[in-house]
mmCIF file of C-alpha atoms in Angstrom:
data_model
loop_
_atom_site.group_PDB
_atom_site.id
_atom_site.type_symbol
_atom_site.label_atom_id
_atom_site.label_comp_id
_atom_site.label_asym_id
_atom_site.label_seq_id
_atom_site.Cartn_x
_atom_site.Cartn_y
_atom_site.Cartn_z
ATOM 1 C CA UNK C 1 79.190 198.608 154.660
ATOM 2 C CA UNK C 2 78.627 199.583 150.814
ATOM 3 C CA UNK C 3 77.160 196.118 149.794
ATOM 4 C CA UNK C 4 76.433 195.983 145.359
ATOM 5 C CA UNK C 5 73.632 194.871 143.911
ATOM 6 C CA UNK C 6 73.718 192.798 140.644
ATOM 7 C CA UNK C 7 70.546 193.270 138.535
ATOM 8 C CA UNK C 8 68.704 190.356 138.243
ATOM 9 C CA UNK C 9 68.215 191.721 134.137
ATOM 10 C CA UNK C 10 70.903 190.068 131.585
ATOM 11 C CA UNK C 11 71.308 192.652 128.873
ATOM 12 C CA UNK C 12 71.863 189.685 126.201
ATOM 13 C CA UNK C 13 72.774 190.230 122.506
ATOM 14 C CA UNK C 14 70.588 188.988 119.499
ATOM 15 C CA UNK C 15 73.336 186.851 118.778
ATOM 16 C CA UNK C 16 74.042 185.387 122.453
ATOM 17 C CA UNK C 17 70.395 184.883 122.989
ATOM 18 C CA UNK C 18 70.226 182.689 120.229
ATOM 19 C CA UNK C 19 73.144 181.070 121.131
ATOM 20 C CA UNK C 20 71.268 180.250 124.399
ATOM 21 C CA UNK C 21 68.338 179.180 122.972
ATOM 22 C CA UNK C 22 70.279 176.260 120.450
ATOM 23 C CA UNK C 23 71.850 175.294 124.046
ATOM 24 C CA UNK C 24 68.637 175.066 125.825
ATOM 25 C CA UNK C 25 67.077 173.297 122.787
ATOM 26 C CA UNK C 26 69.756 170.329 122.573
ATOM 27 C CA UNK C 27 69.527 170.311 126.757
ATOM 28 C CA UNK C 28 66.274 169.518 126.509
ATOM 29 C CA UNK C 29 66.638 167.186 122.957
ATOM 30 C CA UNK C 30 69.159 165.091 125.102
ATOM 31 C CA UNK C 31 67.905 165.113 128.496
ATOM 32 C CA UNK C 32 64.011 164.699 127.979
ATOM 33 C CA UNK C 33 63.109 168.246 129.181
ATOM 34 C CA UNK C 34 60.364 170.523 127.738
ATOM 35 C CA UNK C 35 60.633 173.684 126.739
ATOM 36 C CA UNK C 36 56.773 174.683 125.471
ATOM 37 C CA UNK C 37 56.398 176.389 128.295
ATOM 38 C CA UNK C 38 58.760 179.531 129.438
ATOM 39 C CA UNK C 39 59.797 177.327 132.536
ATOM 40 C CA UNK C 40 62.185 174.176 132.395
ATOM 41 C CA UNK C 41 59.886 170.735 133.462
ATOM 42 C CA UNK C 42 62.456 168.448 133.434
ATOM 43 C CA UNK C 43 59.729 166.049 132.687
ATOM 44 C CA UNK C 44 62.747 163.018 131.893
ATOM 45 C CA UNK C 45 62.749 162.828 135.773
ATOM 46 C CA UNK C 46 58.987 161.890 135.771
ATOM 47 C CA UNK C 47 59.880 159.315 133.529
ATOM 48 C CA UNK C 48 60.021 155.680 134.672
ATOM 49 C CA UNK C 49 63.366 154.196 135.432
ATOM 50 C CA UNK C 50 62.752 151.471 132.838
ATOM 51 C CA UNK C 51 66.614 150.854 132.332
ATOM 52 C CA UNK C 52 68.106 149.728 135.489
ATOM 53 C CA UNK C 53 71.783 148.953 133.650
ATOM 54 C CA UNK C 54 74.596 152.092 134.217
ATOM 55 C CA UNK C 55 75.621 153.721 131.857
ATOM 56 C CA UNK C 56 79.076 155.471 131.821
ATOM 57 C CA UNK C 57 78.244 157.573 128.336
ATOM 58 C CA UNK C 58 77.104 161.170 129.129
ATOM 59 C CA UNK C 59 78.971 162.476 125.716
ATOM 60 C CA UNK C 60 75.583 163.669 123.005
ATOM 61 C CA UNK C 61 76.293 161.976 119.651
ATOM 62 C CA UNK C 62 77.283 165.601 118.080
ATOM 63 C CA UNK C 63 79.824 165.780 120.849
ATOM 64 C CA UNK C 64 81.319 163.150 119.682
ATOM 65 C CA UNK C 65 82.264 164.300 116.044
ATOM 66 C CA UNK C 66 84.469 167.171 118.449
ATOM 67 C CA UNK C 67 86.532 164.357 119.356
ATOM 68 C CA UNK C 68 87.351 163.209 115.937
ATOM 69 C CA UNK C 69 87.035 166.356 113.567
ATOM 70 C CA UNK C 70 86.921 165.616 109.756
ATOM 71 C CA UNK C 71 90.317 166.797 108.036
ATOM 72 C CA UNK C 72 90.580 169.945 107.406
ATOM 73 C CA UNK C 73 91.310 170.861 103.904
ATOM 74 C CA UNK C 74 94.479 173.219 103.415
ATOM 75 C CA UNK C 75 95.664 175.377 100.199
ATOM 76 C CA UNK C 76 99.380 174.455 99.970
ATOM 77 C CA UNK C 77 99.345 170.898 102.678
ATOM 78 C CA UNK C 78 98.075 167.713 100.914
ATOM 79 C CA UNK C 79 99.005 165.703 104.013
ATOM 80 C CA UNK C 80 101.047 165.682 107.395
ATOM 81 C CA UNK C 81 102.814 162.646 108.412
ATOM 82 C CA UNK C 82 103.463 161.240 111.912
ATOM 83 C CA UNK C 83 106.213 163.174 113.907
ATOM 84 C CA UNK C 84 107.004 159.662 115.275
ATOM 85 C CA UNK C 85 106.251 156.978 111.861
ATOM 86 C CA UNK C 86 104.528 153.629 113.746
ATOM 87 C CA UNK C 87 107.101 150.741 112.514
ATOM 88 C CA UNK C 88 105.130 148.692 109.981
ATOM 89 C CA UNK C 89 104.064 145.543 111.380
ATOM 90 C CA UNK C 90 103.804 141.866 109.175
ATOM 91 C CA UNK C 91 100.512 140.497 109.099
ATOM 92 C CA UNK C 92 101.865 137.217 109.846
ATOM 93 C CA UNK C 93 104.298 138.166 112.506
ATOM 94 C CA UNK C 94 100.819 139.564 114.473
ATOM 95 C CA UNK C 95 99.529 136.176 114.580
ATOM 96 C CA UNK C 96 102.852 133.973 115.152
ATOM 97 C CA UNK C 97 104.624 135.799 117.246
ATOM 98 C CA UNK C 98 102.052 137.615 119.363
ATOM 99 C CA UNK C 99 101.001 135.595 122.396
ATOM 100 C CA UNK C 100 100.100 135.415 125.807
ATOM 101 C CA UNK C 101 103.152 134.629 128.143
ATOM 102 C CA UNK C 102 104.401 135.659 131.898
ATOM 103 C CA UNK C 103 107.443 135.961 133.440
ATOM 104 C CA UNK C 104 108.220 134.519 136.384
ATOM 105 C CA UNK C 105 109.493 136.604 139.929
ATOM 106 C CA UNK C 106 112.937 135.729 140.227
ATOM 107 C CA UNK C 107 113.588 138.435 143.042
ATOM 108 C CA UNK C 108 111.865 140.754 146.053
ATOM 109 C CA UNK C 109 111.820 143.251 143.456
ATOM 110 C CA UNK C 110 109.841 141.444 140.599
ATOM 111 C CA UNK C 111 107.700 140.265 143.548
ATOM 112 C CA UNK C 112 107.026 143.897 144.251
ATOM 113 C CA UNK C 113 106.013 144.991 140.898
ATOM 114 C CA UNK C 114 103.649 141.507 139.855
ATOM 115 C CA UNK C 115 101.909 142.248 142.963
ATOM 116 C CA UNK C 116 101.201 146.068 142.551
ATOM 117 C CA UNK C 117 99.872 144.979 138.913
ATOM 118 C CA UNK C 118 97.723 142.584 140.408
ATOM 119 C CA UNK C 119 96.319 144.874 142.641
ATOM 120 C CA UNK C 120 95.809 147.793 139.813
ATOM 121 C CA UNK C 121 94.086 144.611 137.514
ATOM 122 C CA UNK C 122 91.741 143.780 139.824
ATOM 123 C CA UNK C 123 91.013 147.674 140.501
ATOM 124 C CA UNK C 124 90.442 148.191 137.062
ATOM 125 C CA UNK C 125 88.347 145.131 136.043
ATOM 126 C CA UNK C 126 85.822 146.331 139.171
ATOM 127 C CA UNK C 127 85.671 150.079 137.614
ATOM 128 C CA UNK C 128 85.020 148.784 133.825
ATOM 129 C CA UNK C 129 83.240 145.845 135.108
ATOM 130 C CA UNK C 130 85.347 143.382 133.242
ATOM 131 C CA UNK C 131 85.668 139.956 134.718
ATOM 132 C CA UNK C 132 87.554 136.357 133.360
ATOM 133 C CA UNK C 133 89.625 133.466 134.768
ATOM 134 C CA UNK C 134 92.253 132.241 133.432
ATOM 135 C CA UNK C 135 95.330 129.747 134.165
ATOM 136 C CA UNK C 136 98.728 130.486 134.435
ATOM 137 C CA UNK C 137 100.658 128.728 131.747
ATOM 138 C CA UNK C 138 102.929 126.248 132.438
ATOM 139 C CA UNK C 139 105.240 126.833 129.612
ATOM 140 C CA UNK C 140 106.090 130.237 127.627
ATOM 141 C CA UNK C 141 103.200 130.662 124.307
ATOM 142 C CA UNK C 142 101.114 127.656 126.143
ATOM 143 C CA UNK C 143 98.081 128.187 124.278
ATOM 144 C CA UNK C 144 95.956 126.139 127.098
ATOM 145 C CA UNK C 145 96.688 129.441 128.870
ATOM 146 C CA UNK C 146 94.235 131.567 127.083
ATOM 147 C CA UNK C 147 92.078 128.414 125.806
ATOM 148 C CA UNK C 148 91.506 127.498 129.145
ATOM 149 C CA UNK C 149 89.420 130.630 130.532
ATOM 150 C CA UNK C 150 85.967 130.148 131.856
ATOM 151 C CA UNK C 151 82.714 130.881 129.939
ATOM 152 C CA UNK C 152 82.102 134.613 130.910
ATOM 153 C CA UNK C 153 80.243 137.633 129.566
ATOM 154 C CA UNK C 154 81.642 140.631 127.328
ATOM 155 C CA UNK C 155 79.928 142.588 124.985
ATOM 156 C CA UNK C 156 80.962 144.953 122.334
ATOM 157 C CA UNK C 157 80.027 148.266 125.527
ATOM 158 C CA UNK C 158 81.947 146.864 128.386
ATOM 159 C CA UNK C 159 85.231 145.798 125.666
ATOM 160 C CA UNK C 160 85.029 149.212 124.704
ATOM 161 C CA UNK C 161 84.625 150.858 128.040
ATOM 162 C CA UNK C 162 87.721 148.811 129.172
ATOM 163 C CA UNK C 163 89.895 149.393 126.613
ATOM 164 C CA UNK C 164 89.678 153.216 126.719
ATOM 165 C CA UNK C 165 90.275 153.063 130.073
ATOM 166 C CA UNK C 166 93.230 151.440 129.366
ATOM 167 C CA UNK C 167 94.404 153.558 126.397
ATOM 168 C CA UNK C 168 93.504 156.616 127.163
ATOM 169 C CA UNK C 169 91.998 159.423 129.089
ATOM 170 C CA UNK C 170 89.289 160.916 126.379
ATOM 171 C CA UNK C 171 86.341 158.695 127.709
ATOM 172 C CA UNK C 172 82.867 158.138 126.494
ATOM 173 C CA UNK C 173 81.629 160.696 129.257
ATOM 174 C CA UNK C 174 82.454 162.947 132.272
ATOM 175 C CA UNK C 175 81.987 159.867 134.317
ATOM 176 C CA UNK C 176 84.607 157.905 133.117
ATOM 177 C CA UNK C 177 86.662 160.385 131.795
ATOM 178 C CA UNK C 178 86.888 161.921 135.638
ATOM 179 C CA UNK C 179 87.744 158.360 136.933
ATOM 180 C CA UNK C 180 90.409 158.179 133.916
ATOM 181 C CA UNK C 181 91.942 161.620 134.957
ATOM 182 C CA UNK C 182 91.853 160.632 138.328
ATOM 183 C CA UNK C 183 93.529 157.659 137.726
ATOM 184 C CA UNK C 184 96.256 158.771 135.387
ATOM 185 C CA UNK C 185 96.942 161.665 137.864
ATOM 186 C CA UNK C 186 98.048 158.905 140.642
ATOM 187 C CA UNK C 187 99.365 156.822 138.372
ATOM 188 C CA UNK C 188 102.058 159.272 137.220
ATOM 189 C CA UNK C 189 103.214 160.881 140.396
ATOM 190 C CA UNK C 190 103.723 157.283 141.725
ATOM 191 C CA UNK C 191 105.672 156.173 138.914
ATOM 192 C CA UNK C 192 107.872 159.255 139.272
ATOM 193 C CA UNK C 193 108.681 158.768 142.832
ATOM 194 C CA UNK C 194 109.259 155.419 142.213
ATOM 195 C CA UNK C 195 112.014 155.447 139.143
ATOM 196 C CA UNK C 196 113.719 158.016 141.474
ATOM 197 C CA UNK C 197 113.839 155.049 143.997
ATOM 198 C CA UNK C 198 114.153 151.969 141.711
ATOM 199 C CA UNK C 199 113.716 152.041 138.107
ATOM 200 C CA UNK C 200 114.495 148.132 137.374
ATOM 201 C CA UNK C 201 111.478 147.922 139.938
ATOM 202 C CA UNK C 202 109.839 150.364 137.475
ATOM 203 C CA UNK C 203 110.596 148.358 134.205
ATOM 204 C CA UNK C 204 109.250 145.137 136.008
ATOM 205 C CA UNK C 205 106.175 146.768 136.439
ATOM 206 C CA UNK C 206 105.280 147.688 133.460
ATOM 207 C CA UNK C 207 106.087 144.671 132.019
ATOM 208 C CA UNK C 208 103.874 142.746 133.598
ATOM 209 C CA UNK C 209 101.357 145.273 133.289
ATOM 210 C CA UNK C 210 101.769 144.785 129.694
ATOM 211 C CA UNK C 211 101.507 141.192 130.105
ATOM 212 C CA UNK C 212 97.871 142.051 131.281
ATOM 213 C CA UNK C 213 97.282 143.953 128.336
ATOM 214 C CA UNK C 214 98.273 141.462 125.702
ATOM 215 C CA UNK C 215 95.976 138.816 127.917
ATOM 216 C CA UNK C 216 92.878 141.458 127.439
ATOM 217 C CA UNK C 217 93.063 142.021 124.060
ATOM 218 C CA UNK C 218 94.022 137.918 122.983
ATOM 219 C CA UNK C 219 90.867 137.125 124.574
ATOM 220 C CA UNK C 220 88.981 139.536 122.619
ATOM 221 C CA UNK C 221 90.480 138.858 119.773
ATOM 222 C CA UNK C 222 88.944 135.078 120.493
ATOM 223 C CA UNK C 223 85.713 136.549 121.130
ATOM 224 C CA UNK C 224 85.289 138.252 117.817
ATOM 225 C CA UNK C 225 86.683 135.102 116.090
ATOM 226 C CA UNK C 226 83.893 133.023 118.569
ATOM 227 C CA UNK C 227 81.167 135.544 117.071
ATOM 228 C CA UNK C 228 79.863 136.587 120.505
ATOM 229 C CA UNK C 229 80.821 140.494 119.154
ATOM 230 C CA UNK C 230 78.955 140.439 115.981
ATOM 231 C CA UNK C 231 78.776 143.986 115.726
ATOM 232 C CA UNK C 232 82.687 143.992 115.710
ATOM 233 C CA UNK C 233 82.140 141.110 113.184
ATOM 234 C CA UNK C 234 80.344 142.250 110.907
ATOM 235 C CA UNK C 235 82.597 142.721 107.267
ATOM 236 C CA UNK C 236 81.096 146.300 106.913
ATOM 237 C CA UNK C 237 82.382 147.397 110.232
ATOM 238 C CA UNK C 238 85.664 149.663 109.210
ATOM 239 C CA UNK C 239 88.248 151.334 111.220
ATOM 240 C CA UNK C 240 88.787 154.917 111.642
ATOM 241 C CA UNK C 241 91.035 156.815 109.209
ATOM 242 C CA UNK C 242 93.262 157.740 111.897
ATOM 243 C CA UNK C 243 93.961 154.105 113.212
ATOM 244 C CA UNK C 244 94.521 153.017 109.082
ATOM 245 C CA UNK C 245 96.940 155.491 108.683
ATOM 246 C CA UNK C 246 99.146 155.145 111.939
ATOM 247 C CA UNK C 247 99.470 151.684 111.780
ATOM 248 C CA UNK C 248 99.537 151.655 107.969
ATOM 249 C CA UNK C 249 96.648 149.139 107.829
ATOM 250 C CA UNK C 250 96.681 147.428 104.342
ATOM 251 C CA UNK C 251 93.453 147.601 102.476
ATOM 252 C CA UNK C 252 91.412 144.188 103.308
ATOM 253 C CA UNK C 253 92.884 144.312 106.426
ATOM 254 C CA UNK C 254 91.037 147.320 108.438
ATOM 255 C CA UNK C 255 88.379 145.268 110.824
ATOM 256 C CA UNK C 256 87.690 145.475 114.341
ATOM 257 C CA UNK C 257 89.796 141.983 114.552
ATOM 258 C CA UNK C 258 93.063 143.489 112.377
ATOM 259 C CA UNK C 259 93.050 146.672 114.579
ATOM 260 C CA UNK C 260 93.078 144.167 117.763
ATOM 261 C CA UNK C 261 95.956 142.663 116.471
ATOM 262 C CA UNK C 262 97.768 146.000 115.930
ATOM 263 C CA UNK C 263 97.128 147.111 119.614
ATOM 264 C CA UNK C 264 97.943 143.828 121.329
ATOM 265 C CA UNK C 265 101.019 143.756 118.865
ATOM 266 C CA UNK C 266 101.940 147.247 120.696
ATOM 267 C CA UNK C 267 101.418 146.298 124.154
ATOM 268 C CA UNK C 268 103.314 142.838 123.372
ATOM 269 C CA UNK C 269 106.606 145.449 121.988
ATOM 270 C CA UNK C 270 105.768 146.998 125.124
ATOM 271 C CA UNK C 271 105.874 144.326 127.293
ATOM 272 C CA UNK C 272 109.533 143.173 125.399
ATOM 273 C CA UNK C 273 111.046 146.157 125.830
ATOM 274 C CA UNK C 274 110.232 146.566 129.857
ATOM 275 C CA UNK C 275 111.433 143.340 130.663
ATOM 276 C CA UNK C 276 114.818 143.847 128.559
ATOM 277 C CA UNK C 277 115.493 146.980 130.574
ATOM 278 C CA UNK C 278 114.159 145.646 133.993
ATOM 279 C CA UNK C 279 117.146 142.607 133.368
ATOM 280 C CA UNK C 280 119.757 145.395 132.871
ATOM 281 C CA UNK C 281 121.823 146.971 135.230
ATOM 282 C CA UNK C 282 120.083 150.592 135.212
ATOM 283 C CA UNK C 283 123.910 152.307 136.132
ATOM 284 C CA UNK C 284 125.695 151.677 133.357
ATOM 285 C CA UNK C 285 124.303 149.363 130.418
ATOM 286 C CA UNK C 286 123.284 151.074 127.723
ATOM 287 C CA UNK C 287 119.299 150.539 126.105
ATOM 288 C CA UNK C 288 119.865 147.527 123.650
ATOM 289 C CA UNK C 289 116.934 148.644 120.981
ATOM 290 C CA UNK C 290 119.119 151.561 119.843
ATOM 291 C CA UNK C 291 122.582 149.999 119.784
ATOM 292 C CA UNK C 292 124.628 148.634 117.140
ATOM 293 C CA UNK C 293 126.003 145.242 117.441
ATOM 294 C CA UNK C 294 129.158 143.456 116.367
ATOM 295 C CA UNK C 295 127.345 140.648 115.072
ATOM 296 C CA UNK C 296 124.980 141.426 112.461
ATOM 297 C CA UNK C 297 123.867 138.276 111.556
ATOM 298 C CA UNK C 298 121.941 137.044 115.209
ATOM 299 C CA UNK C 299 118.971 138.467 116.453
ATOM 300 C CA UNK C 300 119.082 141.455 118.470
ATOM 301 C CA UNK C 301 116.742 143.893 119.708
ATOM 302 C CA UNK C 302 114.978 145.827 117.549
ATOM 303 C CA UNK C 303 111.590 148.185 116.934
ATOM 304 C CA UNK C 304 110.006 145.684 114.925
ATOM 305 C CA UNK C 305 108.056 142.492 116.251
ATOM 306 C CA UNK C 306 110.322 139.721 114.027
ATOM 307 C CA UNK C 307 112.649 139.089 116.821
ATOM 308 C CA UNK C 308 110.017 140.117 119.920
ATOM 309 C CA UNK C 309 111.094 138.315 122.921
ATOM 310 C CA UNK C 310 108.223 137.731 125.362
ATOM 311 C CA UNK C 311 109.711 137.422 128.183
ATOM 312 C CA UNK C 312 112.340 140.126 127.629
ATOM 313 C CA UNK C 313 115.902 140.256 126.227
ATOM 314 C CA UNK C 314 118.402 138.897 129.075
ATOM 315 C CA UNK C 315 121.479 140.958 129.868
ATOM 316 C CA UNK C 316 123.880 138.270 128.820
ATOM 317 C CA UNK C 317 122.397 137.956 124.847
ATOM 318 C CA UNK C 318 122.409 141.753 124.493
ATOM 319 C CA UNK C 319 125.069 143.864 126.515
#
């Protein structure tokens, strides 16, 4: 048997051994290892374990600026817009008509659905180590409902760590972003076998989903108010670029609390339009946020938040 032999000599470049050196260099900046010697001591491994907290960041701080890239300048493009323009939301209309408020089962079906939420919450509040108790309400916008929860400990980390968990899957290291991937991968082969089975079932779901969502970010909202996040606080704290100009954030307006309000404004639109469709009958009604209606003076459905509807639209005000 004609068995090769690979050299054990790498016949590097000037230019790839230097490259290999900056890589070995920042290995060893971020990892505690040192390099005056021609072997590797991984001498951070020596090291005491002085910090017995987890940490779920594994992303270096130049990593970072990968994710979010300054704008590149172009000859002839001054500026792109969004394929999809965010509607512009009232200021006002964030704070009135944004609330806390849950819809009660009326069928097996809704039954279904709350459960399989409840099941992914307390899944997710045991991976981002999030944790709060609060009462149902008794009426729809009962602000005892969120005023009510128990004393209980969030900082500025864990808020963070749960929200991109919830919003997306580029997390603050290969850690979470694995359990993200992971998670979304599940998540959307089970929601495609399931619409093919029942999509009111579907709609219910997500709706109530949503409903959890608007509860998270209400009662950080109230912390920030509270001043238990007073690095979130703090006047000089400023929103990315990106989030200003997809939600057209007004200058003034452009703190860790306003950009709250835009997200829990989303997931509340969200959580309006899931409901509408999960009280429809999925054969033949048509989707009442992209219909014209006959009477032009009521309130109908719309892409705004001016008319948002908690609960949902029901079939008989809309079709």
């Amino acid at each position: 048997m004609y068995v090769a032999r690979a050299s054990t000599k790498l016949p590097l470049s000037k230019q790839t051994a230097a490259q290999l050196s900056k890589a070995v260099a920042n290995f060893s900046h971020s990892y505690g290892c040192s390099s005056s010697t021609p072997g590797l001591h991984l001498t951070g491994l020596h090291a005491p374990m002085s910090q017995p907290r987890r940490t779920f960041s594994s992303t270096s701080r130049a990593s970072l600026r990968d994710y979010f890239p300054e704008a590149e300048h172009h000859d002839q493009i001054q500026k792109t817009e969004a394929a999809w323009p965010h509607p512009k939301y009232n200021a006002e209309e964030m704070k009135k008509n944004i609330y806390f408020a849950h819809r009660e089962p009326a069928d097996f079906s809704d039954r279904v659905a709350l459960g399989m939420v409840r099941l992914l919450r307390w899944g997710t509040d045991l991976a981002t180590g999030y944790k709060h108790d609060v009462e149902e309400p008794k009426a729809v916008g009962d602000k005892n409902a969120v005023s009510a929860t128990k004393p209980y400990r969030m900082n500025e980390r864990k808020w963070l760590v749960r929200m991109v968990f919830l919003e997306s899957v580029a997390g603050p290291g290969w850690f979470m972003r694995f359990m993200i991937l992971g998670a979304q991968g599940v998540f959307f082969n089970s929601m495609f076998l399931s619409y093919l089975i029942s999509p009111r079932t579907c709609h219910r779901f997500v709706g109530y989903l949503e409903e959890e969502a608007v509860l998270t970010y209400t009662l950080a909202i109230q912390d920030i108010e509270a001043g238990k996040l007073p690095k979130w606080s703090d006047p000089s704290f400023r929103v990315p670029d990106l989030a200003v100009n997809y939600w057209k954030m007004p200058e003034g307006a452009r703190t860790m609390r306003d950009l709250l309000l835009y997200i829990r404004a989303d997931e509340a639109k969200h959580r309006e339009v899931n409901h509408t469709l999960g009280n429809l009958k999925q054969q033949e009604d048509p989707n009442p946020f992209v219909s014209s209606y006959k009477e032009d003076g009521k309130p109908h459905p719309g892409k705004g938040i001016e008319n948002i509807k908690p609960l949902g639209w029901e079939r008989k005000d809309v079709i």
